[in-house]
Amino acid sequence: MSQKSVWFITGTASGLGNALVHELLDAGHSVIACSRRPDILQAELKNKYQDTTLDRVLVVKLDVTDPEDVKIAFAQALDKFQRIDVVVNNAGYTVVAEVEASPIGDARAQFEVMFWGVVHVSKEAVRIFRDINPPGAGGLILNVSSTGGYSAQPTISFYNAAKFAVEGFTESLRKEMSPEWNIQATIVQPGGFNTQWRGGNMTILPLHPAYGTPTNPAKQFRSMLHHLPFIGDNQRAAKAYIILAERRSELPLRIQFGSDCVAVVRHTAAKTISDSEKWEYISHSTNVDGINPQEYTKSLLSALG
């Protein structure tokens, strides 16, 4: 993607989304910056950029949980730029609470934003990439997950669950795309970055009394939550997003941002393989008679490609 491109980004008021908006504008790209607080973002951009740069940005008020609002935002984007090349589903927040202490309304609300919001935006993105963009131009969807979308932690179960759901959704969506559409979907898994994730985008509910003992994992995780070192640099992450877009034809399903996320993902993947090897006698014991596990596995993996 050597030519300048048009990006549609959710969750741009702060953090990685905000850094990406600035990096893209500085690099000469065009941006549809979606936010629940567009006035704040608009003022920030006007304070930094000249009119010639502001011509390349459209700030849109967007509620990703509303499918009609999503369609309106995309329509506004097309009206200004006539095409969209990259969509980044970045909006999200978390509620810290043990499963027993999580109000069901708060849990559902997280899914509405971080899962169903991704679904609404991705569906409209695919339609535009296929039917509105020039034939074969396609596009790229970058769905932002997390280290917690691959390896869950205590007290943020519904955040983790929503991210796990995004990963499964993205994998299925990616496999549905016809090659001639030239549409790619990739999961980005950031580790710890200095964003509002544990600031204004985090709500901490009271500890459930049953989990208050010093040895309880939830209690321990809460005590270290605000002391975990975040090694990620927002601006460098923004530059990495642009590199991904430039190499979209070769992107894998998942890419990690941060050495911490790489370590967790590899550790979890290795543990999964180790556990499956240790317990595979149970797995094979549930087959019908006459199945050769090695031969069947070989033919199955060949069929899956």
mmCIF file of C-alpha atoms in Angstrom:
data_model
loop_
_atom_site.group_PDB
_atom_site.id
_atom_site.type_symbol
_atom_site.label_atom_id
_atom_site.label_comp_id
_atom_site.label_asym_id
_atom_site.label_seq_id
_atom_site.Cartn_x
_atom_site.Cartn_y
_atom_site.Cartn_z
ATOM 1 C CA MET A 1 0.000 0.000 0.000
ATOM 2 C CA SER A 2 2.510 2.572 -1.197
ATOM 3 C CA GLN A 3 -0.223 5.055 -2.135
ATOM 4 C CA LYS A 4 -1.931 7.072 0.567
ATOM 5 C CA SER A 5 -4.839 5.199 2.098
ATOM 6 C CA VAL A 6 -8.105 5.880 3.915
ATOM 7 C CA TRP A 7 -8.479 4.479 7.429
ATOM 8 C CA PHE A 8 -11.659 4.050 9.507
ATOM 9 C CA ILE A 9 -10.804 3.747 13.225
ATOM 10 C CA THR A 10 -12.996 3.314 16.294
ATOM 11 C CA GLY A 11 -11.986 4.347 19.798
ATOM 12 C CA THR A 12 -9.804 7.309 18.825
ATOM 13 C CA ALA A 13 -10.255 9.585 21.850
ATOM 14 C CA SER A 14 -7.192 8.209 23.618
ATOM 15 C CA GLY A 15 -4.562 5.493 23.689
ATOM 16 C CA LEU A 16 -3.565 3.450 20.665
ATOM 17 C CA GLY A 17 -6.449 4.696 18.531
ATOM 18 C CA ASN A 18 -5.524 8.316 19.173
ATOM 19 C CA ALA A 19 -1.847 7.679 18.475
ATOM 20 C CA LEU A 20 -2.749 5.963 15.217
ATOM 21 C CA VAL A 21 -4.819 8.938 14.034
ATOM 22 C CA HIS A 22 -1.866 11.291 14.546
ATOM 23 C CA GLU A 23 0.655 8.934 12.945
ATOM 24 C CA LEU A 24 -1.535 8.455 9.879
ATOM 25 C CA LEU A 25 -2.120 12.168 9.393
ATOM 26 C CA ASP A 26 1.581 12.897 9.806
ATOM 27 C CA ALA A 27 2.299 10.264 7.133
ATOM 28 C CA GLY A 28 -0.157 11.807 4.674
ATOM 29 C CA HIS A 29 -2.997 9.289 4.948
ATOM 30 C CA SER A 30 -6.694 10.108 5.447
ATOM 31 C CA VAL A 31 -8.634 9.132 8.556
ATOM 32 C CA ILE A 32 -12.205 8.697 9.705
ATOM 33 C CA ALA A 33 -11.720 9.046 13.474
ATOM 34 C CA CYS A 34 -14.692 7.628 15.381
ATOM 35 C CA SER A 35 -15.285 8.501 19.010
ATOM 36 C CA ARG A 36 -17.989 8.790 21.624
ATOM 37 C CA ARG A 37 -16.424 12.194 22.435
ATOM 38 C CA PRO A 38 -15.884 13.797 19.030
ATOM 39 C CA ASP A 39 -15.750 17.392 20.319
ATOM 40 C CA ILE A 40 -12.673 16.674 22.429
ATOM 41 C CA LEU A 41 -10.893 14.950 19.567
ATOM 42 C CA GLN A 42 -11.883 17.644 17.080
ATOM 43 C CA ALA A 43 -10.449 20.361 19.322
ATOM 44 C CA GLU A 44 -7.245 18.372 19.805
ATOM 45 C CA LEU A 45 -6.734 18.002 16.048
ATOM 46 C CA LYS A 46 -7.538 21.641 15.284
ATOM 47 C CA ASN A 47 -4.995 22.698 17.878
ATOM 48 C CA LYS A 48 -2.247 20.645 16.218
ATOM 49 C CA TYR A 49 -2.845 20.669 12.470
ATOM 50 C CA GLN A 50 -3.270 23.179 9.664
ATOM 51 C CA ASP A 51 -6.344 23.212 7.422
ATOM 52 C CA THR A 52 -4.615 21.245 4.660
ATOM 53 C CA THR A 53 -4.109 18.341 7.057
ATOM 54 C CA LEU A 54 -7.570 18.692 8.588
ATOM 55 C CA ASP A 55 -8.995 18.176 5.104
ATOM 56 C CA ARG A 56 -7.760 14.573 5.418
ATOM 57 C CA VAL A 57 -9.614 13.779 8.646
ATOM 58 C CA LEU A 58 -13.284 13.297 9.424
ATOM 59 C CA VAL A 59 -14.219 13.097 13.104
ATOM 60 C CA VAL A 60 -17.421 11.115 13.583
ATOM 61 C CA LYS A 61 -19.539 10.540 16.673
ATOM 62 C CA LEU A 62 -20.142 6.801 16.712
ATOM 63 C CA ASP A 63 -21.878 4.340 18.997
ATOM 64 C CA VAL A 64 -20.553 0.998 17.772
ATOM 65 C CA THR A 65 -23.340 -0.851 19.563
ATOM 66 C CA ASP A 66 -25.918 0.645 17.171
ATOM 67 C CA PRO A 67 -25.832 -0.969 13.690
ATOM 68 C CA GLU A 68 -27.642 1.988 12.118
ATOM 69 C CA ASP A 69 -25.175 4.423 13.660
ATOM 70 C CA VAL A 70 -22.359 2.349 12.175
ATOM 71 C CA LYS A 71 -23.925 2.509 8.709
ATOM 72 C CA ILE A 72 -24.338 6.283 8.999
ATOM 73 C CA ALA A 73 -20.685 6.701 9.995
ATOM 74 C CA PHE A 74 -19.512 4.670 7.002
ATOM 75 C CA ALA A 75 -21.823 6.635 4.706
ATOM 76 C CA GLN A 76 -20.305 9.888 5.954
ATOM 77 C CA ALA A 77 -16.849 8.465 5.346
ATOM 78 C CA LEU A 78 -17.684 7.468 1.773
ATOM 79 C CA ASP A 79 -19.283 10.823 1.094
ATOM 80 C CA LYS A 80 -15.997 12.524 1.970
ATOM 81 C CA PHE A 81 -13.370 10.059 0.725
ATOM 82 C CA GLN A 82 -15.267 7.777 -1.754
ATOM 83 C CA ARG A 83 -13.455 4.680 -0.507
ATOM 84 C CA ILE A 84 -12.103 3.006 2.651
ATOM 85 C CA ASP A 85 -8.938 0.906 2.675
ATOM 86 C CA VAL A 86 -8.344 -0.105 6.295
ATOM 87 C CA VAL A 87 -10.749 -0.532 9.222
ATOM 88 C CA VAL A 88 -9.438 -0.768 12.787
ATOM 89 C CA ASN A 89 -11.823 -2.000 15.478
ATOM 90 C CA ASN A 90 -10.146 -0.477 18.514
ATOM 91 C CA ALA A 91 -12.969 0.664 20.829
ATOM 92 C CA GLY A 92 -13.050 -1.022 24.222
ATOM 93 C CA TYR A 93 -12.991 -0.762 27.991
ATOM 94 C CA THR A 94 -12.998 -3.059 30.982
ATOM 95 C CA VAL A 95 -14.758 -3.643 34.272
ATOM 96 C CA VAL A 96 -12.723 -5.196 37.075
ATOM 97 C CA ALA A 97 -14.833 -7.565 39.145
ATOM 98 C CA GLU A 98 -14.860 -11.199 40.096
ATOM 99 C CA VAL A 99 -17.358 -13.280 38.100
ATOM 100 C CA GLU A 100 -19.656 -13.514 41.118
ATOM 101 C CA ALA A 101 -19.439 -9.761 41.664
ATOM 102 C CA SER A 102 -20.034 -8.738 38.023
ATOM 103 C CA PRO A 103 -23.503 -7.261 37.426
ATOM 104 C CA ILE A 104 -24.958 -8.941 34.373
ATOM 105 C CA GLY A 105 -25.795 -5.557 32.873
ATOM 106 C CA ASP A 106 -22.142 -4.501 33.001
ATOM 107 C CA ALA A 107 -21.067 -7.815 31.500
ATOM 108 C CA ARG A 108 -23.514 -7.514 28.617
ATOM 109 C CA ALA A 109 -22.516 -3.900 28.014
ATOM 110 C CA GLN A 110 -18.884 -4.924 27.539
ATOM 111 C CA PHE A 111 -19.954 -7.493 24.956
ATOM 112 C CA GLU A 112 -22.107 -4.918 23.163
ATOM 113 C CA VAL A 113 -19.078 -2.665 22.673
ATOM 114 C CA MET A 114 -16.177 -5.079 22.307
ATOM 115 C CA PHE A 115 -17.853 -7.953 20.477
ATOM 116 C CA TRP A 116 -21.076 -6.818 18.830
ATOM 117 C CA GLY A 117 -19.516 -3.448 18.002
ATOM 118 C CA VAL A 118 -16.740 -5.291 16.149
ATOM 119 C CA VAL A 119 -19.361 -7.383 14.355
ATOM 120 C CA HIS A 120 -21.394 -4.363 13.220
ATOM 121 C CA VAL A 121 -18.334 -2.489 11.955
ATOM 122 C CA SER A 122 -16.753 -5.533 10.291
ATOM 123 C CA LYS A 123 -19.927 -6.453 8.395
ATOM 124 C CA GLU A 124 -20.246 -2.960 6.934
ATOM 125 C CA ALA A 125 -16.517 -2.889 6.163
ATOM 126 C CA VAL A 126 -16.731 -6.124 4.145
ATOM 127 C CA ARG A 127 -19.675 -4.790 2.136
ATOM 128 C CA ILE A 128 -17.815 -1.591 1.286
ATOM 129 C CA PHE A 129 -14.537 -3.355 0.474
ATOM 130 C CA ARG A 130 -16.361 -5.710 -1.906
ATOM 131 C CA ASP A 131 -19.158 -3.590 -3.386
ATOM 132 C CA ILE A 132 -18.046 0.071 -3.144
ATOM 133 C CA ASN A 133 -14.273 0.076 -3.497
ATOM 134 C CA PRO A 134 -12.900 -0.462 -7.038
ATOM 135 C CA PRO A 135 -13.195 -4.139 -8.075
ATOM 136 C CA GLY A 136 -10.396 -6.192 -6.536
ATOM 137 C CA ALA A 137 -9.102 -3.322 -4.391
ATOM 138 C CA GLY A 138 -10.526 -4.989 -1.309
ATOM 139 C CA GLY A 139 -9.423 -3.838 2.104
ATOM 140 C CA LEU A 140 -8.033 -4.789 5.490
ATOM 141 C CA ILE A 141 -9.805 -5.254 8.825
ATOM 142 C CA LEU A 142 -7.611 -5.074 11.925
ATOM 143 C CA ASN A 143 -9.551 -6.297 14.945
ATOM 144 C CA VAL A 144 -7.862 -5.329 18.187
ATOM 145 C CA SER A 145 -7.832 -8.085 20.757
ATOM 146 C CA SER A 146 -5.413 -8.279 23.685
ATOM 147 C CA THR A 147 -3.056 -10.557 25.525
ATOM 148 C CA GLY A 148 -6.262 -11.296 27.431
ATOM 149 C CA GLY A 149 -7.865 -12.502 24.206
ATOM 150 C CA TYR A 150 -5.491 -15.462 24.203
ATOM 151 C CA SER A 151 -4.725 -16.024 27.885
ATOM 152 C CA ALA A 152 -7.375 -14.911 30.390
ATOM 153 C CA GLN A 153 -6.683 -13.336 33.763
ATOM 154 C CA PRO A 154 -8.817 -13.174 36.927
ATOM 155 C CA THR A 155 -11.177 -10.245 37.670
ATOM 156 C CA ILE A 156 -11.591 -9.215 34.013
ATOM 157 C CA SER A 157 -13.476 -12.287 32.848
ATOM 158 C CA PHE A 158 -15.995 -10.531 30.603
ATOM 159 C CA TYR A 159 -13.311 -8.371 29.004
ATOM 160 C CA ASN A 160 -11.369 -11.575 28.314
ATOM 161 C CA ALA A 161 -14.482 -13.366 27.063
ATOM 162 C CA ALA A 162 -15.344 -10.549 24.646
ATOM 163 C CA LYS A 163 -11.804 -10.570 23.258
ATOM 164 C CA PHE A 164 -11.862 -14.365 22.899
ATOM 165 C CA ALA A 165 -15.129 -13.971 20.988
ATOM 166 C CA VAL A 166 -13.569 -11.359 18.703
ATOM 167 C CA GLU A 167 -10.736 -13.747 17.895
ATOM 168 C CA GLY A 168 -13.097 -16.577 16.940
ATOM 169 C CA PHE A 169 -15.289 -14.221 14.928
ATOM 170 C CA THR A 170 -12.304 -12.783 13.056
ATOM 171 C CA GLU A 171 -10.894 -16.200 12.212
ATOM 172 C CA SER A 172 -14.230 -17.325 10.764
ATOM 173 C CA LEU A 173 -14.723 -14.044 8.891
ATOM 174 C CA ARG A 174 -11.237 -14.312 7.405
ATOM 175 C CA LYS A 175 -11.968 -17.821 6.115
ATOM 176 C CA GLU A 176 -15.225 -16.704 4.471
ATOM 177 C CA MET A 177 -13.606 -14.156 2.166
ATOM 178 C CA SER A 178 -13.400 -15.107 -1.533
ATOM 179 C CA PRO A 179 -9.840 -14.615 -2.841
ATOM 180 C CA GLU A 180 -10.974 -12.324 -5.662
ATOM 181 C CA TRP A 181 -12.411 -9.857 -3.138
ATOM 182 C CA ASN A 182 -8.903 -9.215 -1.772
ATOM 183 C CA ILE A 183 -10.273 -8.697 1.747
ATOM 184 C CA GLN A 184 -8.043 -9.541 4.697
ATOM 185 C CA ALA A 185 -8.834 -9.756 8.412
ATOM 186 C CA THR A 186 -6.154 -9.957 11.108
ATOM 187 C CA ILE A 187 -6.201 -9.946 14.898
ATOM 188 C CA VAL A 188 -3.858 -7.538 16.672
ATOM 189 C CA GLN A 189 -3.019 -8.558 20.258
ATOM 190 C CA PRO A 190 -1.482 -5.649 22.185
ATOM 191 C CA GLY A 191 0.297 -6.282 25.440
ATOM 192 C CA GLY A 192 0.630 -3.542 28.045
ATOM 193 C CA PHE A 193 0.566 -0.006 26.659
ATOM 194 C CA ASN A 194 0.276 3.305 28.472
ATOM 195 C CA THR A 195 -3.317 3.966 27.442
ATOM 196 C CA GLN A 196 -6.512 4.696 29.353
ATOM 197 C CA TRP A 197 -7.107 0.935 29.731
ATOM 198 C CA ARG A 198 -6.417 1.150 33.467
ATOM 199 C CA GLY A 199 -7.393 4.813 33.646
ATOM 200 C CA GLY A 200 -10.588 6.367 32.365
ATOM 201 C CA ASN A 201 -11.522 3.223 30.404
ATOM 202 C CA MET A 202 -11.469 0.982 33.458
ATOM 203 C CA THR A 203 -14.132 0.657 36.134
ATOM 204 C CA ILE A 204 -13.142 -1.165 39.334
ATOM 205 C CA LEU A 205 -15.994 -2.657 41.331
ATOM 206 C CA PRO A 206 -15.660 -3.681 45.014
ATOM 207 C CA LEU A 207 -13.932 -6.952 45.761
ATOM 208 C CA HIS A 208 -16.313 -9.828 46.453
ATOM 209 C CA PRO A 209 -15.926 -10.635 50.194
ATOM 210 C CA ALA A 210 -15.274 -14.329 49.552
ATOM 211 C CA TYR A 211 -12.192 -13.492 47.479
ATOM 212 C CA GLY A 212 -10.473 -11.281 50.039
ATOM 213 C CA THR A 213 -7.956 -13.745 51.450
ATOM 214 C CA PRO A 214 -4.274 -12.939 50.738
ATOM 215 C CA THR A 215 -3.770 -16.176 48.776
ATOM 216 C CA ASN A 216 -6.772 -15.701 46.482
ATOM 217 C CA PRO A 217 -5.682 -15.181 42.831
ATOM 218 C CA ALA A 218 -8.291 -12.482 42.252
ATOM 219 C CA LYS A 219 -7.117 -10.557 45.315
ATOM 220 C CA GLN A 220 -3.500 -10.895 44.181
ATOM 221 C CA PHE A 221 -4.267 -9.742 40.633
ATOM 222 C CA ARG A 222 -6.136 -6.690 41.907
ATOM 223 C CA SER A 223 -3.190 -5.735 44.121
ATOM 224 C CA MET A 224 -0.758 -5.815 41.181
ATOM 225 C CA LEU A 225 -3.101 -4.362 38.541
ATOM 226 C CA HIS A 226 -1.842 -0.793 38.837
ATOM 227 C CA HIS A 227 1.786 -1.831 39.280
ATOM 228 C CA LEU A 228 2.233 -3.963 36.169
ATOM 229 C CA PRO A 229 4.939 -2.363 34.003
ATOM 230 C CA PHE A 230 3.614 -1.397 30.587
ATOM 231 C CA ILE A 231 6.457 -1.648 28.090
ATOM 232 C CA GLY A 232 4.529 -0.729 24.941
ATOM 233 C CA ASP A 233 5.033 2.617 23.174
ATOM 234 C CA ASN A 234 1.850 4.020 21.612
ATOM 235 C CA GLN A 235 3.593 5.829 18.768
ATOM 236 C CA ARG A 236 5.624 2.771 17.817
ATOM 237 C CA ALA A 237 2.439 0.705 17.843
ATOM 238 C CA ALA A 238 0.871 3.230 15.462
ATOM 239 C CA LYS A 239 3.834 2.855 13.107
ATOM 240 C CA ALA A 240 3.444 -0.933 13.335
ATOM 241 C CA TYR A 241 -0.200 -0.669 12.231
ATOM 242 C CA ILE A 242 0.905 1.155 9.094
ATOM 243 C CA ILE A 243 3.487 -1.527 8.342
ATOM 244 C CA LEU A 244 0.772 -4.185 8.665
ATOM 245 C CA ALA A 245 -1.397 -2.339 6.167
ATOM 246 C CA GLU A 246 1.505 -2.109 3.722
ATOM 247 C CA ARG A 247 2.009 -5.881 3.966
ATOM 248 C CA ARG A 248 -1.614 -6.931 4.203
ATOM 249 C CA SER A 249 -1.433 -9.661 1.547
ATOM 250 C CA GLU A 250 0.930 -11.702 3.746
ATOM 251 C CA LEU A 251 -0.504 -11.097 7.215
ATOM 252 C CA PRO A 252 -1.171 -14.075 9.513
ATOM 253 C CA LEU A 253 -4.317 -14.495 11.584
ATOM 254 C CA ARG A 254 -2.694 -13.088 14.748
ATOM 255 C CA ILE A 255 0.066 -10.580 15.393
ATOM 256 C CA GLN A 256 1.292 -9.550 18.854
ATOM 257 C CA PHE A 257 2.307 -6.020 19.834
ATOM 258 C CA GLY A 258 4.865 -6.055 22.656
ATOM 259 C CA SER A 259 7.389 -8.565 23.963
ATOM 260 C CA ASP A 260 5.118 -9.241 26.942
ATOM 261 C CA CYS A 261 2.290 -10.398 24.677
ATOM 262 C CA VAL A 262 4.627 -12.533 22.579
ATOM 263 C CA ALA A 263 5.852 -14.282 25.747
ATOM 264 C CA VAL A 264 2.339 -14.944 27.073
ATOM 265 C CA VAL A 265 1.008 -16.209 23.743
ATOM 266 C CA ARG A 266 3.938 -18.563 23.203
ATOM 267 C CA HIS A 267 3.757 -19.850 26.779
ATOM 268 C CA THR A 268 0.013 -20.487 26.497
ATOM 269 C CA ALA A 269 0.338 -22.157 23.087
ATOM 270 C CA ALA A 270 3.132 -24.398 24.353
ATOM 271 C CA LYS A 271 1.092 -25.330 27.442
ATOM 272 C CA THR A 272 -1.881 -26.212 25.241
ATOM 273 C CA ILE A 273 0.280 -28.511 23.122
ATOM 274 C CA SER A 274 1.870 -30.073 26.218
ATOM 275 C CA ASP A 275 -1.523 -30.722 27.821
ATOM 276 C CA SER A 276 -2.942 -32.199 24.632
ATOM 277 C CA GLU A 277 -0.001 -34.607 24.395
ATOM 278 C CA LYS A 278 -0.303 -35.639 28.048
ATOM 279 C CA TRP A 279 -4.042 -36.305 27.808
ATOM 280 C CA GLU A 280 -4.367 -37.470 24.206
ATOM 281 C CA TYR A 281 -5.065 -41.059 25.340
ATOM 282 C CA ILE A 282 -8.358 -39.752 26.709
ATOM 283 C CA SER A 283 -9.002 -37.860 23.476
ATOM 284 C CA HIS A 284 -8.386 -40.917 21.293
ATOM 285 C CA SER A 285 -10.430 -43.161 23.597
ATOM 286 C CA THR A 286 -13.631 -41.362 22.602
ATOM 287 C CA ASN A 287 -13.328 -42.288 18.881
ATOM 288 C CA VAL A 288 -15.563 -44.934 17.301
ATOM 289 C CA ASP A 289 -13.925 -48.311 16.673
ATOM 290 C CA GLY A 290 -11.688 -48.649 13.635
ATOM 291 C CA ILE A 291 -10.247 -45.132 13.602
ATOM 292 C CA ASN A 292 -6.484 -44.804 13.243
ATOM 293 C CA PRO A 293 -5.717 -41.479 14.945
ATOM 294 C CA GLN A 294 -2.541 -40.797 12.975
ATOM 295 C CA GLU A 295 -4.061 -41.500 9.571
ATOM 296 C CA TYR A 296 -7.249 -39.613 10.345
ATOM 297 C CA THR A 297 -5.342 -36.590 11.657
ATOM 298 C CA LYS A 298 -3.183 -36.508 8.533
ATOM 299 C CA SER A 299 -6.178 -36.550 6.197
ATOM 300 C CA LEU A 300 -8.079 -33.995 8.311
ATOM 301 C CA LEU A 301 -5.209 -31.497 8.373
ATOM 302 C CA SER A 302 -4.686 -31.978 4.637
ATOM 303 C CA ALA A 303 -8.336 -31.158 3.979
ATOM 304 C CA LEU A 304 -8.136 -28.052 6.185
ATOM 305 C CA GLY A 305 -5.110 -26.813 4.275
#
